Tab-separated table of C-alpha atoms in Angstrom:
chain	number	residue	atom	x	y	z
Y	1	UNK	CA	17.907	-60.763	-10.485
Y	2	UNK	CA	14.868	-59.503	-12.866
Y	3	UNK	CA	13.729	-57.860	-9.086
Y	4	UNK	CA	16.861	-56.117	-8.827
Y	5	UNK	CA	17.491	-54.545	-12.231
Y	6	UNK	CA	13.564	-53.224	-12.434
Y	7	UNK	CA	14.185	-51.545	-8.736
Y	8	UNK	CA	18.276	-50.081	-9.695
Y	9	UNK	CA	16.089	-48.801	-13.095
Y	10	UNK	CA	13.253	-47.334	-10.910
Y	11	UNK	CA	15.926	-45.751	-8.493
Y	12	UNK	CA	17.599	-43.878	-11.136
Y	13	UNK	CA	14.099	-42.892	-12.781
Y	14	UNK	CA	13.331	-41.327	-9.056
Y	15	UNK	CA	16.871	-39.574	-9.171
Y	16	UNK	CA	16.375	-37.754	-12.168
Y	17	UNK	CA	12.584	-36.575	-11.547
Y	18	UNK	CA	14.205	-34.953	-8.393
Y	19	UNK	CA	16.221	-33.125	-11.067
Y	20	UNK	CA	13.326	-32.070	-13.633
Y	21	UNK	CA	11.601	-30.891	-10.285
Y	22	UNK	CA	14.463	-28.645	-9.691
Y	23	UNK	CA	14.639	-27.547	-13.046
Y	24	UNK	CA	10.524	-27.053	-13.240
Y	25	UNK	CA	11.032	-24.261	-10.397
Y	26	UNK	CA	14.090	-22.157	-12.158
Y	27	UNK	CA	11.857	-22.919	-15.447
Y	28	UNK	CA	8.948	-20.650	-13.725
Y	29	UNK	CA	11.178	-17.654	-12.582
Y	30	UNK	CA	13.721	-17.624	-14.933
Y	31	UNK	CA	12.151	-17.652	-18.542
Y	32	UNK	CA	15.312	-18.752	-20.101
Y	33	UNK	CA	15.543	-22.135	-22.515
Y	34	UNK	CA	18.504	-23.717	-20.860
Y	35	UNK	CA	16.361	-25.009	-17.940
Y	36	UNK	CA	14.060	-26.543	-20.372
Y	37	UNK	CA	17.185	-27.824	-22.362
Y	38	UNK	CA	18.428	-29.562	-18.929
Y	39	UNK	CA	14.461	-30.896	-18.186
Y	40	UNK	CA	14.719	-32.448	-21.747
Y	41	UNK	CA	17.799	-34.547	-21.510
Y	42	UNK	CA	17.009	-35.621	-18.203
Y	43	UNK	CA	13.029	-36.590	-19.042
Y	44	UNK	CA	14.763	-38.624	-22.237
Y	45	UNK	CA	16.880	-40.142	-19.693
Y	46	UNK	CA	13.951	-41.214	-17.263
Y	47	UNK	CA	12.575	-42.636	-20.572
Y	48	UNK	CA	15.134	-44.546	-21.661
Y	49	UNK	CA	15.067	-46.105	-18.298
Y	50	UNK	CA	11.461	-46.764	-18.387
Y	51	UNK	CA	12.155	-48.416	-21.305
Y	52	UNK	CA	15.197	-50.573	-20.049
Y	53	UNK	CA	11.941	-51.448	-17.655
Y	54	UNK	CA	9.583	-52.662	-19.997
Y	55	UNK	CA	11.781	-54.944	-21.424
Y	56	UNK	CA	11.570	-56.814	-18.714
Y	57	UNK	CA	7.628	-55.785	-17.697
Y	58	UNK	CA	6.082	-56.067	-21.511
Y	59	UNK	CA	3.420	-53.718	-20.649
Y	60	UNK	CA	1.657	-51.997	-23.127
Y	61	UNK	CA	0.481	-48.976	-21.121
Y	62	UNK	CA	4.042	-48.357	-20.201
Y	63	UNK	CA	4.926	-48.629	-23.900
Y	64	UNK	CA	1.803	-45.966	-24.406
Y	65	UNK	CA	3.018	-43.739	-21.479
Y	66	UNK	CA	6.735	-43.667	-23.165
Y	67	UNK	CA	5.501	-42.911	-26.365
Y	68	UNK	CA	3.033	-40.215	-25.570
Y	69	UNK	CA	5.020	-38.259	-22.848
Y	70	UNK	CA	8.213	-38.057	-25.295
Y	71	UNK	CA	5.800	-36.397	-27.634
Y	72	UNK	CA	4.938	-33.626	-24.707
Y	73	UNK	CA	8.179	-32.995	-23.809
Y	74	UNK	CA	9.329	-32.181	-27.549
Y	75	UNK	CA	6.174	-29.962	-27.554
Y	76	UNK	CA	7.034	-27.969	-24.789
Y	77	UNK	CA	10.817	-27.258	-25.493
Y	78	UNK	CA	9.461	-26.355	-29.254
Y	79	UNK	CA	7.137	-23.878	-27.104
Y	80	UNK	CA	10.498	-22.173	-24.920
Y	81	UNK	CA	12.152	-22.120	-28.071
Y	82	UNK	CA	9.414	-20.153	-29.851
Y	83	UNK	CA	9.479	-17.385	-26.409
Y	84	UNK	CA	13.105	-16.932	-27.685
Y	85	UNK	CA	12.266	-14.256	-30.631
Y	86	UNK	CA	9.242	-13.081	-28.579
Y	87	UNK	CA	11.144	-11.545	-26.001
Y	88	UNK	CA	13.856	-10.690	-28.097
Y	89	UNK	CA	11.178	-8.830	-30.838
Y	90	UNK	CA	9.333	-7.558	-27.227
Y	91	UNK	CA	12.719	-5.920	-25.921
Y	92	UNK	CA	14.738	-4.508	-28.758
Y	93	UNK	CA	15.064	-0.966	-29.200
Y	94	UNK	CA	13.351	-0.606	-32.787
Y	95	UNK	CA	10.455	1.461	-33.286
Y	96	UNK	CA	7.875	-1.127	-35.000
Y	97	UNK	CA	5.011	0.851	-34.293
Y	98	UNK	CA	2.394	-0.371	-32.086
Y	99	UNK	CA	-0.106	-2.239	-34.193
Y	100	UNK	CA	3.061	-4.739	-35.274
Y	101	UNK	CA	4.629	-4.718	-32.125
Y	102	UNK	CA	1.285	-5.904	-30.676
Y	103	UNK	CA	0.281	-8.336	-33.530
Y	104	UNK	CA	2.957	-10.275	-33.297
Y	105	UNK	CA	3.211	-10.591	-29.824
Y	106	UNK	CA	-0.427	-12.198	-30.358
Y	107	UNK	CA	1.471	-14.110	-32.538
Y	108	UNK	CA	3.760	-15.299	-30.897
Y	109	UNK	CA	0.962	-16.159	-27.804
Y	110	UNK	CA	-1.054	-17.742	-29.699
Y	111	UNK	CA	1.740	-20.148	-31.094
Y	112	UNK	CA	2.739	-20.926	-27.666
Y	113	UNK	CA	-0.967	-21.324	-26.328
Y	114	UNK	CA	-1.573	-23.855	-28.994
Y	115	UNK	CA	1.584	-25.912	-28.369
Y	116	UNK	CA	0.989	-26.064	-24.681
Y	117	UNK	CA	-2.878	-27.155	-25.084
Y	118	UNK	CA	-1.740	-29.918	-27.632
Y	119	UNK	CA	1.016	-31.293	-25.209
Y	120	UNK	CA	-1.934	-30.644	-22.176
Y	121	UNK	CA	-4.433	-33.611	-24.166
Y	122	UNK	CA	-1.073	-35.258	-25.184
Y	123	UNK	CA	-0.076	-35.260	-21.201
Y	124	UNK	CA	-3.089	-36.606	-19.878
Y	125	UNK	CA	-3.302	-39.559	-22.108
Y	126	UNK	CA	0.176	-40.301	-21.352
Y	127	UNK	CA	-0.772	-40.233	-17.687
Y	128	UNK	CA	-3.665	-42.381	-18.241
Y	129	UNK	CA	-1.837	-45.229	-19.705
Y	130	UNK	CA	0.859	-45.222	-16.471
Y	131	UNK	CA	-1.994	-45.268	-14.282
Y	132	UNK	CA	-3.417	-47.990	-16.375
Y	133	UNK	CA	0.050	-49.928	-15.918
Y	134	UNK	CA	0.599	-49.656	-12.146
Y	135	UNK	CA	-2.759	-50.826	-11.392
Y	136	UNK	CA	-1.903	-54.301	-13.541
Y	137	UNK	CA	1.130	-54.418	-12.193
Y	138	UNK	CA	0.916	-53.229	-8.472
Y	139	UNK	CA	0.660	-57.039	-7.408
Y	140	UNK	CA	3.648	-58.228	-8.947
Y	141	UNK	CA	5.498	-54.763	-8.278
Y	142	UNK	CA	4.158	-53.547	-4.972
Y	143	UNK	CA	6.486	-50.659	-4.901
Y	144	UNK	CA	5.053	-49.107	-7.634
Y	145	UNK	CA	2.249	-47.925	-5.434
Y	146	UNK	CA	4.432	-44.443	-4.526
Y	147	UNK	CA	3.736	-43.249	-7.760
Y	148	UNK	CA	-0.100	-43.153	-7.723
Y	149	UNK	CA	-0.861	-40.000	-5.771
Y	150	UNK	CA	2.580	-38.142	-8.228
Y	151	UNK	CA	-0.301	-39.338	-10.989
Y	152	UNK	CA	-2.666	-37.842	-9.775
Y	153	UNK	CA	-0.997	-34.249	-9.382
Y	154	UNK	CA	0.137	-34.468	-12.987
Y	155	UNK	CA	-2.790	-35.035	-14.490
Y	156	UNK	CA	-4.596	-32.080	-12.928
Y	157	UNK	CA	-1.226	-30.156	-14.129
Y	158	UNK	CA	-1.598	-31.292	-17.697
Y	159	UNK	CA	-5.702	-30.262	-17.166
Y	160	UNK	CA	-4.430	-26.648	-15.738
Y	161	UNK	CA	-2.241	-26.765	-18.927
Y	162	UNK	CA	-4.890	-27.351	-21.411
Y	163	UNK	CA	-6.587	-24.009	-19.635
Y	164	UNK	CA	-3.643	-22.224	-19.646
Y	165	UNK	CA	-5.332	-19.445	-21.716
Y	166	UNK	CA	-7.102	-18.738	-18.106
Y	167	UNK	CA	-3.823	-17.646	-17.015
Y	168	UNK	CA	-4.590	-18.421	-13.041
Y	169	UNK	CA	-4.871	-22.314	-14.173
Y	170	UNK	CA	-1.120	-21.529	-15.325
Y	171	UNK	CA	0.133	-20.924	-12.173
Y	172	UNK	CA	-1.960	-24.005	-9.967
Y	173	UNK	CA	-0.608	-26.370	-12.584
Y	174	UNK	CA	2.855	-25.322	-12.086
Y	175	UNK	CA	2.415	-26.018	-8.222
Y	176	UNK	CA	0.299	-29.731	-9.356
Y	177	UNK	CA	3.753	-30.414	-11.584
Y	178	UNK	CA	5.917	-29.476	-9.202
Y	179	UNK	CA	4.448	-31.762	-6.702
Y	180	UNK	CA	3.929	-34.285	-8.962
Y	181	UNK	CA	7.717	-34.511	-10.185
Y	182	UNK	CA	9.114	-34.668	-6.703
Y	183	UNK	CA	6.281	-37.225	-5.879
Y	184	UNK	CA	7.530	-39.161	-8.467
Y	185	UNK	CA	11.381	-38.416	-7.067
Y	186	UNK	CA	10.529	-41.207	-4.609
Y	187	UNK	CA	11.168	-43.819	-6.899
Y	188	UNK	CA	14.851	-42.990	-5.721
Y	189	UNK	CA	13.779	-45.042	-2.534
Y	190	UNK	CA	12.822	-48.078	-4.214
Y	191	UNK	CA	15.557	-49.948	-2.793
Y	192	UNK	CA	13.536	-49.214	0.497
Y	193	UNK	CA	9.906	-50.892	-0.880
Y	194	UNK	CA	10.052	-54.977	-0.723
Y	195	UNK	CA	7.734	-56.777	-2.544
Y	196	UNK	CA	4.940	-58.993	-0.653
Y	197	UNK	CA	6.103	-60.870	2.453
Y	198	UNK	CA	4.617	-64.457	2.093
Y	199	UNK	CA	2.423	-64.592	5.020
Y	200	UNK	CA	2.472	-68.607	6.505
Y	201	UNK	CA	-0.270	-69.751	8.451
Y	202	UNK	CA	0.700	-70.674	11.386
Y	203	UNK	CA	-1.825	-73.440	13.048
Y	204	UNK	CA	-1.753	-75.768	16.253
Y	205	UNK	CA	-1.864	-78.892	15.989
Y	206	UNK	CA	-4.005	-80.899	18.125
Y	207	UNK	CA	-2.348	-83.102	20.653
Y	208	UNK	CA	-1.754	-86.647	19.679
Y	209	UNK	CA	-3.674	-88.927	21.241
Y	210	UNK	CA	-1.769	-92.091	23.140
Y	211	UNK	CA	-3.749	-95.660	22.621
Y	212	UNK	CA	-6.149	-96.772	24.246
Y	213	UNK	CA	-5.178	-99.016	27.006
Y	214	UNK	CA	-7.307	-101.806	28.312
Y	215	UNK	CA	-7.818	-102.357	31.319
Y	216	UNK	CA	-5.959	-105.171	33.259
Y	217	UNK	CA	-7.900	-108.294	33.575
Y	218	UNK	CA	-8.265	-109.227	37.324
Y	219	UNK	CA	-8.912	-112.583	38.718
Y	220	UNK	CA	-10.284	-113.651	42.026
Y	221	UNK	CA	-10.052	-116.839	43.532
Y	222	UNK	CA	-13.590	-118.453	43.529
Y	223	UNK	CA	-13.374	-119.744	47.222
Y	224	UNK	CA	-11.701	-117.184	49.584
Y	225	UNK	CA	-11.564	-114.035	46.656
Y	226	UNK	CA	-7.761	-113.435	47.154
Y	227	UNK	CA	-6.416	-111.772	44.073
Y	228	UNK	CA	-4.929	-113.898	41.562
Y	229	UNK	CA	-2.337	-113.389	39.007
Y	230	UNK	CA	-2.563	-114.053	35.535
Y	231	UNK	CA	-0.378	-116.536	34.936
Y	232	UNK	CA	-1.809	-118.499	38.283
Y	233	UNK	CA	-2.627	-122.463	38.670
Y	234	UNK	CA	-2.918	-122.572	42.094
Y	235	UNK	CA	-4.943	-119.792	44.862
Y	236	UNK	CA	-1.707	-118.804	46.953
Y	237	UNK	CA	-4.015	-118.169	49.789
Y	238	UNK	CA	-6.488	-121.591	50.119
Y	239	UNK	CA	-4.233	-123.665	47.646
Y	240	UNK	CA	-6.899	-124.303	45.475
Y	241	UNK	CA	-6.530	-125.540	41.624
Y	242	UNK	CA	-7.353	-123.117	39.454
Y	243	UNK	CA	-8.808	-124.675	35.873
């Protein structure tokens, strides 16, 4: 039963990355904070089921991961948010002048930059301390072993993220993410990933050996050699007495 309710949790965690993946690739071309408003609820939801998980797991690492990537997701809607007045400032038809019109869209970069190189370290750390979990727990929960290469991806995203200010690093960590999230989408399958068979040794046994069996005591009679019986008194050939 404990079996069942960690895999129906994972399932719906694996659901729900597919949709943050979705969202991750309208996020990119469409620099508009609803996408990152859908990302958020869903990510809280994948957390609350992560949670609903640990209750049953009591691993500290997944506590760590919980903790940590709820932080990074707060940090990057605050960061979509903040692109809100930039574009707005960027587009409107006021005269500012060019020295204001370019300070604050340094500004405003520079805000952003910051936020997404804080959630970057913040990310990485969080993906540490699920890596750290699934290797303690990969021999209890086999299954878990889909999510190790989605790790992987993620935390080379989070690196490109922390050199963001590079600009090309932007763009290859949106393509690690991206990977990463519908990596992690597999989860949905869980249902599909038993645990350990029990492997029984199978062994032949050796043959049973039947008793010994001694070998039948034969008499002789003494004067003509006919063949005797056991139980005889008398040689049934010469008639002699046998003592």
């Amino acid at each position: 039963m404990k079996m069942e309710k960690i895999k129906s949790d994972l399932k719906n965690i694996g659901h729900n990355w597919k949709i943050v993946a979705i969202m991750t690739i309208f996020e990119f071309f469409i620099i508009i904070p609803v996408f990152n408003l859908v990302s958020l609820i869903f990510i809280f939801k994948i957390l609350d089921s992560f949670q609903s998980v640990n209750k049953t797991i009591q691993s500290e690492d997944l506590r760590l991961y919980i903790s940590r990537f709820k932080a990074v997701t707060i940090l990057r809607f605050i960061a979509s948010l903040v692109l809100i007045p930039m574009i707005v400032f960027m587009n409107v038809d006021i005269d500012f002048g060019l020295p204001l019109l370019f300070g604050s869209y340094i500004i405003f970069f520079l805000i952003i930059l910051v936020i997404r190189i804080v959630a970057g370290i913040i990310e990485r750390k969080a993906w540490e301390a699920f890596t750290q979990f699934v290797i303690m727990k990969q021999k209890e929960y086999p299954f878990l072993y889909i999510t190790q290469d989605a790790t992987i991806n993620l935390d080379k995203a989070a690196l490109c993220e922390i050199l963001s200010f590079l600009f090309i690093p932007m763009f290859i960590g949106w393509i690690f993410r991206l990977i990463g999230y519908f990596k992690l989408a597999k989860l949905e399958d869980t249902t599909t990933y038993g645990g350990l068979k029990p492997t029984v040794s199978s062994y032949t046994s050796a043959p049973s050996q039947s008793p010994e069996q001694t070998p039948e005591k034969v008499s002789y009679c003494p004067f003509c050699g006919e063949k005797l019986s056991n139980d005889a008194k008398f040689c049934p050939n010469c008639g002699t007495k046998l003592s």
